[in-house]
mmCIF file of C-alpha atoms in Angstrom:
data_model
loop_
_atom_site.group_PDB
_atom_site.id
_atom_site.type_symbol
_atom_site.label_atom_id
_atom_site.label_comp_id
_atom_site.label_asym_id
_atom_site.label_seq_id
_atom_site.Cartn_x
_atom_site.Cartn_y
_atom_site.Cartn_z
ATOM 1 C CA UNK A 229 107.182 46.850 86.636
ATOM 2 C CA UNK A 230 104.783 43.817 86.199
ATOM 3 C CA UNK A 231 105.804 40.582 86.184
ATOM 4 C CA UNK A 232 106.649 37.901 83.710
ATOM 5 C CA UNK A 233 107.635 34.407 83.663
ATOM 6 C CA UNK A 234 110.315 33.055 81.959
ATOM 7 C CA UNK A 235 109.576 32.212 78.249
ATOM 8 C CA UNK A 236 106.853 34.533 78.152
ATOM 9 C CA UNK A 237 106.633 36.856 74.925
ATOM 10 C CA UNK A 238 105.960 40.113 76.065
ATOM 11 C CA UNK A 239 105.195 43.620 73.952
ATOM 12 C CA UNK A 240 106.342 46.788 75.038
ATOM 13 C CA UNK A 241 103.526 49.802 74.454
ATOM 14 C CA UNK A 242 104.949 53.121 75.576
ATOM 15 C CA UNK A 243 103.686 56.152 74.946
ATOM 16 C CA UNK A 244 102.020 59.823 76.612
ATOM 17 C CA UNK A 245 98.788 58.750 76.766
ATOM 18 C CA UNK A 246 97.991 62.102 76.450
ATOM 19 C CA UNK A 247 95.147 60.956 76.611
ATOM 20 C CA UNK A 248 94.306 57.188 75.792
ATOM 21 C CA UNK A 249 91.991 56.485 73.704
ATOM 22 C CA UNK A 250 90.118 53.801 71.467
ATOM 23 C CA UNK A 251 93.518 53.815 68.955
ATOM 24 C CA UNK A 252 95.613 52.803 71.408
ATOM 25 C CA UNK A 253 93.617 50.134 72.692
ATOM 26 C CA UNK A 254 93.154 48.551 68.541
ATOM 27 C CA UNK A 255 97.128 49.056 68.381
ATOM 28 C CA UNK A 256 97.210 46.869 71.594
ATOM 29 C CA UNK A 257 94.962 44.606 70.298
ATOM 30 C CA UNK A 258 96.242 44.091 67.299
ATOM 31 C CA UNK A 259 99.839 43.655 68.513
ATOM 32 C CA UNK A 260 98.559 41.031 71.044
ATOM 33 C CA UNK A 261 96.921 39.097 68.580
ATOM 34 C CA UNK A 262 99.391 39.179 65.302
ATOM 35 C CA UNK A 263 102.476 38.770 67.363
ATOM 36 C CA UNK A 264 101.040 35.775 69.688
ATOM 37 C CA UNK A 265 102.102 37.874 73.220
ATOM 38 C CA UNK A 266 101.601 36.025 76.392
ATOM 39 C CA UNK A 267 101.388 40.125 77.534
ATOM 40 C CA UNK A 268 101.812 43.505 76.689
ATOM 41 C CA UNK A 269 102.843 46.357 78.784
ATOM 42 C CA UNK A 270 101.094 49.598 78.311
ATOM 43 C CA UNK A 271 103.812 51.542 79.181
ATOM 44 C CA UNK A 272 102.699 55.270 80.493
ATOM 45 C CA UNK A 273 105.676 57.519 80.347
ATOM 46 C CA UNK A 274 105.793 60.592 82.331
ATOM 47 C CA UNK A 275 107.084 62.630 79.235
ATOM 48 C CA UNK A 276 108.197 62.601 75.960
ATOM 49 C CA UNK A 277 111.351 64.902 75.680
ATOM 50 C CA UNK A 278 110.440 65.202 72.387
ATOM 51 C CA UNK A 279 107.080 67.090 72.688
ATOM 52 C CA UNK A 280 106.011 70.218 74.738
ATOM 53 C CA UNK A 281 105.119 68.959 78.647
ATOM 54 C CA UNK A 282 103.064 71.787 79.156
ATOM 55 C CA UNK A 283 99.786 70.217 78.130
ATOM 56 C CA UNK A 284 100.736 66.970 79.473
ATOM 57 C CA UNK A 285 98.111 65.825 81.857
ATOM 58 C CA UNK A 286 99.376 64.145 85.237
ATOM 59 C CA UNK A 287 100.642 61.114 85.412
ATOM 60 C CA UNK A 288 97.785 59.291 87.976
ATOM 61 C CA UNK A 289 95.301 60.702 85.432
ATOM 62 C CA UNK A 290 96.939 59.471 82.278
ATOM 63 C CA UNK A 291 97.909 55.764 83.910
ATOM 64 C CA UNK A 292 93.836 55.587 85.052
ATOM 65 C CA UNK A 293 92.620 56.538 82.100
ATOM 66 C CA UNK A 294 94.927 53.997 80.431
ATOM 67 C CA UNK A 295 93.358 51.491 82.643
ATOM 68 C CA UNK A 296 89.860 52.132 81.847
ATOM 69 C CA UNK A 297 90.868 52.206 78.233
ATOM 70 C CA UNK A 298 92.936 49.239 78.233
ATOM 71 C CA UNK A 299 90.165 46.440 78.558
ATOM 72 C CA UNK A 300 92.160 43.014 77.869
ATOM 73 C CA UNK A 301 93.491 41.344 81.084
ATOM 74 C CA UNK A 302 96.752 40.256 78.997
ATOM 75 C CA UNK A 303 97.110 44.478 79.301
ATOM 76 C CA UNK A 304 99.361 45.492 81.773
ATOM 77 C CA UNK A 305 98.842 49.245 82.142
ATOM 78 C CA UNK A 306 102.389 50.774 84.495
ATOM 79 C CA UNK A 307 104.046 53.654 84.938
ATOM 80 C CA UNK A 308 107.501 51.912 86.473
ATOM 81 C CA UNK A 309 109.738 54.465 84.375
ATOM 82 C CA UNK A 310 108.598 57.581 86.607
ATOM 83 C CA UNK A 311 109.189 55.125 89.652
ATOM 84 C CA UNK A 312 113.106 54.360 88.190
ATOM 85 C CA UNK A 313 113.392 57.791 86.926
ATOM 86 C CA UNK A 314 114.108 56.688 83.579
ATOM 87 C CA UNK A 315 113.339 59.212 80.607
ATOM 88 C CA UNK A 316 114.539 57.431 77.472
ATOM 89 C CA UNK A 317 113.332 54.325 75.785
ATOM 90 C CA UNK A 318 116.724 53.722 75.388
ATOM 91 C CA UNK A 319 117.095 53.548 79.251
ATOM 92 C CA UNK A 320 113.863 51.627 79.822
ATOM 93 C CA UNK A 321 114.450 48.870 77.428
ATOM 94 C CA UNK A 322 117.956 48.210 79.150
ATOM 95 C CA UNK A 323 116.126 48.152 82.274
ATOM 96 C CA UNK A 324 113.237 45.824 81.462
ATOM 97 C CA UNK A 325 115.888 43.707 79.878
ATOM 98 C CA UNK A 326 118.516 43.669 82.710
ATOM 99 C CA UNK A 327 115.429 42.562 85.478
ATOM 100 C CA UNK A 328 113.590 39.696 82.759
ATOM 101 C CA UNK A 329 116.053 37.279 81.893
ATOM 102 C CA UNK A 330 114.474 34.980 79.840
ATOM 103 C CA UNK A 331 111.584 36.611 78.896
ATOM 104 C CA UNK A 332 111.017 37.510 74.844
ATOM 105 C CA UNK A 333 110.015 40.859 74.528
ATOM 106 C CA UNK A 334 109.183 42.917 71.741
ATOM 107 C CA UNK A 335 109.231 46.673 71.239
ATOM 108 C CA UNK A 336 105.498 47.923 69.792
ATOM 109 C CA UNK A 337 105.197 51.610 67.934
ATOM 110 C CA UNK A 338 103.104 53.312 66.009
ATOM 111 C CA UNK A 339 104.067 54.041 62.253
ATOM 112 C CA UNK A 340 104.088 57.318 62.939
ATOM 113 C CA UNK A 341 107.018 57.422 65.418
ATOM 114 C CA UNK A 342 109.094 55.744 63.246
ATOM 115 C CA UNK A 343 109.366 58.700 60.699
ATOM 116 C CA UNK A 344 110.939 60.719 63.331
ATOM 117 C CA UNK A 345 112.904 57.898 65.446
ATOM 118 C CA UNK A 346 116.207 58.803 64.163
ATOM 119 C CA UNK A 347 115.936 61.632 66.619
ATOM 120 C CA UNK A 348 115.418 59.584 69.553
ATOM 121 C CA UNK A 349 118.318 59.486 71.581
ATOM 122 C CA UNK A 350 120.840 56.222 71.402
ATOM 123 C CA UNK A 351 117.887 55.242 68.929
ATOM 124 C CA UNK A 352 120.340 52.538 67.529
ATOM 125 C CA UNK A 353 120.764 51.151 70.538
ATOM 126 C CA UNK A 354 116.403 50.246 70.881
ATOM 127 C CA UNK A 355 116.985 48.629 67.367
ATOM 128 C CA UNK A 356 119.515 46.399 69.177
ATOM 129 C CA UNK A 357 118.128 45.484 72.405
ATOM 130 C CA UNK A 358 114.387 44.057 71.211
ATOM 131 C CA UNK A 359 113.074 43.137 68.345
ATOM 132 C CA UNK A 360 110.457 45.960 66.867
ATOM 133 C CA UNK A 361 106.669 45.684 66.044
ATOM 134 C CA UNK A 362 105.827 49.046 63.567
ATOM 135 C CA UNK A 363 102.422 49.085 63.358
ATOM 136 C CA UNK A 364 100.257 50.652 60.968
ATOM 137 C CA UNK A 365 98.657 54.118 61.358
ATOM 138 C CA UNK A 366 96.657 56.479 58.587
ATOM 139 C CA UNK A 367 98.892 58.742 56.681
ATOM 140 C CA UNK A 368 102.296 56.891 57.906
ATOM 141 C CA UNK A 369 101.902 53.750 56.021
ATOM 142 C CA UNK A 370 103.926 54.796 53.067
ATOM 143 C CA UNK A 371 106.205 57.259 54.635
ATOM 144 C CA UNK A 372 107.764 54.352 56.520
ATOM 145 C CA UNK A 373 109.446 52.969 54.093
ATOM 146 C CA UNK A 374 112.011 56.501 53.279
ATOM 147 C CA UNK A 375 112.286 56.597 57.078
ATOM 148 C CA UNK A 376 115.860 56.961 58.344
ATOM 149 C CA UNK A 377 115.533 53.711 60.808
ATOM 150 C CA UNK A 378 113.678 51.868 58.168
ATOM 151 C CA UNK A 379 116.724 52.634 55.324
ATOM 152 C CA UNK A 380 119.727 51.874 58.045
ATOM 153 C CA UNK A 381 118.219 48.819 59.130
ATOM 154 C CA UNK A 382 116.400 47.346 55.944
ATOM 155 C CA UNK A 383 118.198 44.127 56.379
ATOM 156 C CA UNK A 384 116.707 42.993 59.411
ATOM 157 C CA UNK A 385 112.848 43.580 58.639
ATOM 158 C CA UNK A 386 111.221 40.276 59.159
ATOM 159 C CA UNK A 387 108.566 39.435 56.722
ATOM 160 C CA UNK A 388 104.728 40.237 58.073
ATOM 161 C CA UNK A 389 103.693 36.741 57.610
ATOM 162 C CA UNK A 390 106.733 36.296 59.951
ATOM 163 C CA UNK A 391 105.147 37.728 62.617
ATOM 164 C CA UNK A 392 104.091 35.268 65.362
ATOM 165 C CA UNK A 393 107.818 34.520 65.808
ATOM 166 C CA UNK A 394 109.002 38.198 66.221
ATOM 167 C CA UNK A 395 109.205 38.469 70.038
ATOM 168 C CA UNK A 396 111.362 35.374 70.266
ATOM 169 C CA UNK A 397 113.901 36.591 67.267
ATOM 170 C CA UNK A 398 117.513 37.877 68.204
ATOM 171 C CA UNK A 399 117.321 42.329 67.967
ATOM 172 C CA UNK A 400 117.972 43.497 65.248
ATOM 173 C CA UNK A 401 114.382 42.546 63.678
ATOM 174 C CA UNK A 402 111.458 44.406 63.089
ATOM 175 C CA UNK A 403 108.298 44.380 61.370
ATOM 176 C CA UNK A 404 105.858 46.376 59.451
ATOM 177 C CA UNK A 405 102.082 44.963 60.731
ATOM 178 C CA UNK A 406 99.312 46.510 57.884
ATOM 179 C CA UNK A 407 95.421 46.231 59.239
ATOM 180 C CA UNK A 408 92.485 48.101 60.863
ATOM 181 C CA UNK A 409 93.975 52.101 61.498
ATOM 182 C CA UNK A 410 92.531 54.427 63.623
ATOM 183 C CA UNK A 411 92.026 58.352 62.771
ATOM 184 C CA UNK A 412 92.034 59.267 66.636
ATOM 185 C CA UNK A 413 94.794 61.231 67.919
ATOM 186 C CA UNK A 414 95.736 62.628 71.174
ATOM 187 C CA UNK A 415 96.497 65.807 70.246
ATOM 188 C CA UNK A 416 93.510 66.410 68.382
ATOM 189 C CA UNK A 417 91.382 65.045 71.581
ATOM 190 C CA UNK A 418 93.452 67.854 73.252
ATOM 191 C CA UNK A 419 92.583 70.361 70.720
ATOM 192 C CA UNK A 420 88.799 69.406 70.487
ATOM 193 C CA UNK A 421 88.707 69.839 74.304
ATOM 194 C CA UNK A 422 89.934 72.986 74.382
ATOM 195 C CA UNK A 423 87.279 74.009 71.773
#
C-alpha cells in the first residue's frame, strides 16, 4: 500500500486494467486535477468477481503496464489487495481506511460502473466509508442519473462546482465530474487483439 501523510487528499482508482490504456490515464488525470488530490492510487485488482477471469491477463503484467501508462508522479500504481487477499472494494476501502488515519480519501469510478454498482457486494457500505468521484464516460453520462446508487443516495450528491472539497467531505457524498471522455475500452483492446 503506498504511503500518505496525514491531511493528504488521496483518490482511490481501482480497476482490471485489463489492459490500461490512454482512458484510464485521462480519468486519472482528470480526477487529480478537478478534485485537488495530493495523490491517487491506481489501484490494480487481481479480479473483478463480477466479470469472467479467464481472459484476465496476470497480475505483474497488468500492474507494469499500469505503470508505463500511468505517467504523473502524483500516480501511485499498487496491487496491495492481492498482497492482503482482499477481493471486494468493500473490503479494500475498510482496509485503506483502518491503516490512514487522517488521510482524506476519495473513491474514483467510471460512469459506467455506477449503472451496475447496486450489484456490488455491501455496495452501501463503499457509499459510506469515502466520499465518491463518478466520472464521466461516453454512453453512461445520462444513464447515471436512473442508476440504482444514484436514486438511493440522491441526497448526498455534492454539486460539480463543489468539487475541490470532495475528498475532505464526511461519506456519504459523491459527485458527477462531466469533461473530456474517452471511447477506449479494455475489452474492445482485448477483442481487437484477438482479431
Amino acid at each position: 500500500m503506498p504511503h500518505a501523510e496525514k491531511g493528504l487528499a488521496v483518490g482511490l482508482f481501482g480497476g482490471s486494467f485489463n489492459p490500461p490504456h490512454a482512458g484510464h490515464a485521462l480519468v486519472a488525470e482528470i480526477a487529480l486535477r478537478r478534485l485537488a488530490l495530493d495523490q491517487l492510487w491506481w489501484i490494480v485488482t487481481p479480479g473483478n468477481p463480477l466479470k469472467n477471469t479467464r481472459e484476465l491477463a496476470p497480475l505483474t503484467e497488468r500492474l507494469s503496464l499500469s505503470e508505463q501508462t500511468a505517467r504523473n508522479p502524483k500516480i501511485k500504481v499498487t496491487a496491495f489487495e492481492a498482497a492482503h487477499h482482499v477481493r471486494f472494494t468493500a473490503d479494500t476501502l475498510a482496509l485503506v481506511k483502518a491503516r490512514n488515519p487522517g488521510v482524506d480519501f476519495v473513491w474514483i469510478m467510471g460512469a459506467d460502473s455506477l449503472r451496475d454498482f447496486h450489484r456490488w457486494q455491501r455496495w452501501r457500505q463503499i457509499v459510506m466509508t469515502f466520499p465518491i468521484a463518478v466520472i464521466d464516460r461516453p454512453g453512461a453520462t445520462l444513464s447515471f442519473l436512473s442508476s440504482v446508487v444514484a436514486k438511493t443516495f440522491d441526497y448526498a450528491r455534492v454539486d460539480e462546482g463543489d468539487t475541490p472539497r470532495l475528498a475532505r467531505m464526511k461519506a456519504p457524498a459523491w459527485t458527477f465530474i462531466h469533461g473530456p471522455r474517452s471511447s477506449l475500452s479494455s475489452s474492445a483492446i482485448r477483442k481487437m487483439a484477438k482479431g
